[in-house]
Amino acid sequence: AAGRDVPWIRNDTLVRRGPLTIGIIGVALKETAAETRAANTVGLRFDDAAPVVDSIARALRARGADAIVVLAHAGAFCSRTGSSDCAGEINELARDLHGPVDAIVSGHTHSLVDVAVRGIPIVQAYKNGRAIGVVDLDVPRRGARRSAAILAADTVVAPRAEVRQVRTADYS
């Protein structure tokens, strides 16, 4: 809104899990304004996300974050495996980042994304609960070794018949 943060949502948060402090940044990219109902974005301005994410990531590190994860309402389309031939705004964001971001969890295109751009793992777990995105970050205070994987949901959690019926009925 006029170049200022909106008062009804925070830019970031710090979450403590065991000995780790994880900084989480939420972002919607420029294409959001064109891809959603105009009534949802009245009075909002969508700036280039990379400099904003870089700035927030540095501030989160200064506040003690051991790892930075970006949650982005942005996506990509990749090969059938999700690990090659990817193109989309989330890849562009990762290419443009200069700050200390360790992983990106994307969502928007309802596609399979399991790729690294400039060493940053990006996952998007398909749609309708059909997959689970897993990102492993080895965080010895910051020298992060990163890996990511997309797992078919039914290989991680056994599907229950009643849930499968509801999912099939709702999304077929």
Coordinates of C-alpha atoms in Angstrom, one line a residue:
A1 CA 0.0 0.0 0.0
A2 CA 1.7 3.1 -1.2
G3 CA 5.1 1.5 -0.8
R4 CA 4.5 0.6 2.9
D5 CA 3.8 -2.7 4.5
V6 CA 0.2 -3.6 4.9
P7 CA -0.8 -3.6 8.6
W8 CA -2.7 -6.9 8.5
I9 CA 0.2 -9.2 7.8
R10 CA 3.8 -9.5 9.0
N11 CA 6.7 -9.7 6.6
D12 CA 8.5 -12.4 8.5
T13 CA 8.6 -14.5 11.6
L14 CA 11.2 -16.4 13.6
V15 CA 10.4 -19.9 14.7
R16 CA 12.4 -21.9 17.2
R17 CA 12.7 -25.6 16.7
G18 CA 15.1 -27.3 19.2
P19 CA 18.4 -25.4 19.0
L20 CA 17.6 -23.8 15.7
T21 CA 16.0 -20.4 14.9
I22 CA 14.4 -20.4 11.4
G23 CA 13.5 -17.2 9.7
I24 CA 10.4 -17.3 7.5
I25 CA 9.6 -14.7 4.8
G26 CA 6.3 -14.7 3.0
V27 CA 6.0 -13.1 -0.4
A28 CA 3.6 -12.6 -3.3
L29 CA 5.3 -11.6 -6.5
K30 CA 4.3 -9.0 -9.2
E31 CA 2.3 -11.5 -11.2
T32 CA -0.2 -11.8 -8.3
A33 CA -1.7 -8.5 -9.2
A34 CA -2.6 -9.7 -12.7
E35 CA -3.5 -13.3 -11.7
T36 CA -6.0 -12.6 -9.0
R37 CA -9.3 -10.8 -8.8
A38 CA -8.7 -7.1 -8.9
A39 CA -10.9 -6.6 -5.8
N40 CA -8.3 -8.6 -3.8
T41 CA -5.4 -6.2 -4.6
V42 CA -7.1 -2.8 -4.4
G43 CA -4.7 -0.3 -2.9
L44 CA -1.7 -2.7 -3.0
R45 CA 1.5 -2.3 -5.0
F46 CA 3.7 -5.3 -5.9
D47 CA 7.3 -4.3 -6.1
D48 CA 10.3 -6.4 -7.3
A49 CA 10.5 -9.0 -4.6
A50 CA 14.2 -9.9 -4.7
P51 CA 15.5 -6.7 -3.0
V52 CA 12.8 -6.9 -0.4
V53 CA 13.5 -10.5 0.4
D54 CA 17.3 -9.8 0.5
S55 CA 16.7 -7.0 3.0
I56 CA 14.4 -9.1 5.2
A57 CA 16.7 -12.1 5.1
R58 CA 19.6 -10.0 6.3
A59 CA 17.5 -8.5 9.1
L60 CA 16.4 -12.0 10.1
R61 CA 20.0 -13.2 10.3
A62 CA 20.8 -10.2 12.4
R63 CA 18.0 -11.2 14.7
G64 CA 19.5 -14.7 15.1
A65 CA 18.1 -16.8 12.3
D66 CA 20.2 -19.9 11.6
A67 CA 18.3 -20.6 8.3
I68 CA 16.0 -18.5 6.1
V69 CA 13.0 -20.1 4.3
V70 CA 11.0 -18.1 1.8
L71 CA 7.3 -19.1 1.4
A72 CA 6.2 -17.7 -2.0
H73 CA 2.9 -17.5 -3.7
A74 CA 4.7 -18.0 -7.0
G75 CA 5.5 -21.0 -9.1
A76 CA 7.1 -22.6 -12.1
F77 CA 6.5 -25.4 -14.6
C78 CA 9.1 -28.1 -14.9
S79 CA 9.6 -31.4 -16.6
R80 CA 7.4 -34.3 -15.5
T81 CA 9.9 -35.1 -12.6
G82 CA 9.9 -31.5 -11.5
S83 CA 13.7 -31.5 -11.5
S84 CA 14.7 -30.0 -14.9
D85 CA 13.5 -27.6 -17.6
C86 CA 12.0 -25.3 -15.1
A87 CA 10.7 -21.9 -15.9
G88 CA 8.6 -19.5 -13.9
E89 CA 8.6 -16.5 -11.6
I90 CA 9.9 -18.5 -8.6
N91 CA 13.1 -19.4 -10.6
E92 CA 13.5 -15.8 -11.5
L93 CA 13.2 -14.7 -7.9
A94 CA 15.9 -17.3 -6.8
R95 CA 18.2 -16.1 -9.6
D96 CA 17.8 -12.5 -8.5
L97 CA 18.4 -13.1 -4.8
H98 CA 21.7 -11.9 -3.2
G99 CA 20.8 -12.4 0.4
P100 CA 21.2 -15.4 2.6
V101 CA 18.2 -17.5 1.6
D102 CA 18.5 -21.3 2.3
A103 CA 15.3 -22.6 0.7
I104 CA 12.1 -21.6 -1.1
V105 CA 8.8 -23.3 -0.7
S106 CA 6.6 -22.2 -3.6
G107 CA 3.0 -22.6 -4.5
H108 CA 0.7 -21.2 -7.1
T109 CA 1.0 -23.2 -10.3
H110 CA -0.1 -26.5 -8.7
S111 CA 2.9 -28.2 -10.4
L112 CA 5.8 -30.3 -9.3
V113 CA 8.9 -28.3 -8.6
D114 CA 12.0 -30.0 -7.1
V115 CA 15.0 -28.0 -8.3
A116 CA 17.9 -25.8 -7.1
V117 CA 18.6 -22.4 -8.6
R118 CA 21.9 -20.8 -7.6
G119 CA 22.2 -23.4 -4.9
I120 CA 18.8 -22.6 -3.4
P121 CA 16.5 -25.6 -3.2
I122 CA 12.9 -24.8 -4.4
V123 CA 10.0 -27.2 -3.8
Q124 CA 6.4 -27.1 -4.8
A125 CA 4.5 -30.2 -3.9
Y126 CA 2.1 -30.5 -6.8
K127 CA -1.6 -30.2 -5.8
N128 CA -4.5 -31.6 -3.7
G129 CA -2.2 -33.2 -1.2
R130 CA -0.7 -35.6 -3.8
A131 CA 2.9 -34.9 -2.7
I132 CA 4.9 -33.7 0.2
G133 CA 7.9 -31.3 -0.3
V134 CA 10.9 -32.1 1.9
V135 CA 13.8 -29.8 2.3
D136 CA 16.8 -30.9 4.4
L137 CA 19.1 -28.1 5.6
D138 CA 22.3 -28.9 7.3
V139 CA 22.8 -25.8 9.5
P140 CA 26.1 -25.8 11.3
R141 CA 25.4 -22.1 12.1
R142 CA 25.1 -21.1 8.4
G143 CA 27.4 -23.1 6.0
A144 CA 24.3 -24.8 4.7
R145 CA 24.4 -28.0 2.7
R146 CA 21.0 -28.1 1.1
S147 CA 18.9 -30.8 -0.5
A148 CA 15.3 -31.1 -1.4
A149 CA 12.9 -33.8 -2.6
I150 CA 9.3 -34.2 -3.5
L151 CA 7.7 -37.4 -2.2
A152 CA 4.4 -38.9 -3.4
A153 CA 2.0 -38.4 -0.5
D154 CA 1.0 -42.1 -0.4
T155 CA 4.6 -43.2 0.0
V156 CA 4.9 -41.1 3.2
V157 CA 1.4 -41.5 4.7
A158 CA -0.8 -44.4 3.9
P159 CA -4.0 -43.0 2.4
R160 CA -7.2 -43.7 4.3
A161 CA -10.1 -44.9 2.2
E162 CA -12.6 -42.2 3.5
V163 CA -10.1 -39.4 2.7
R164 CA -9.4 -40.8 -0.8
Q165 CA -13.2 -40.8 -1.4
V166 CA -13.6 -37.2 -0.4
R167 CA -10.6 -36.1 -2.4
T168 CA -11.8 -37.9 -5.5
A169 CA -15.3 -36.6 -5.1
D170 CA -14.1 -33.0 -4.6
Y171 CA -11.4 -32.8 -7.2
S172 CA -12.3 -35.1 -10.0

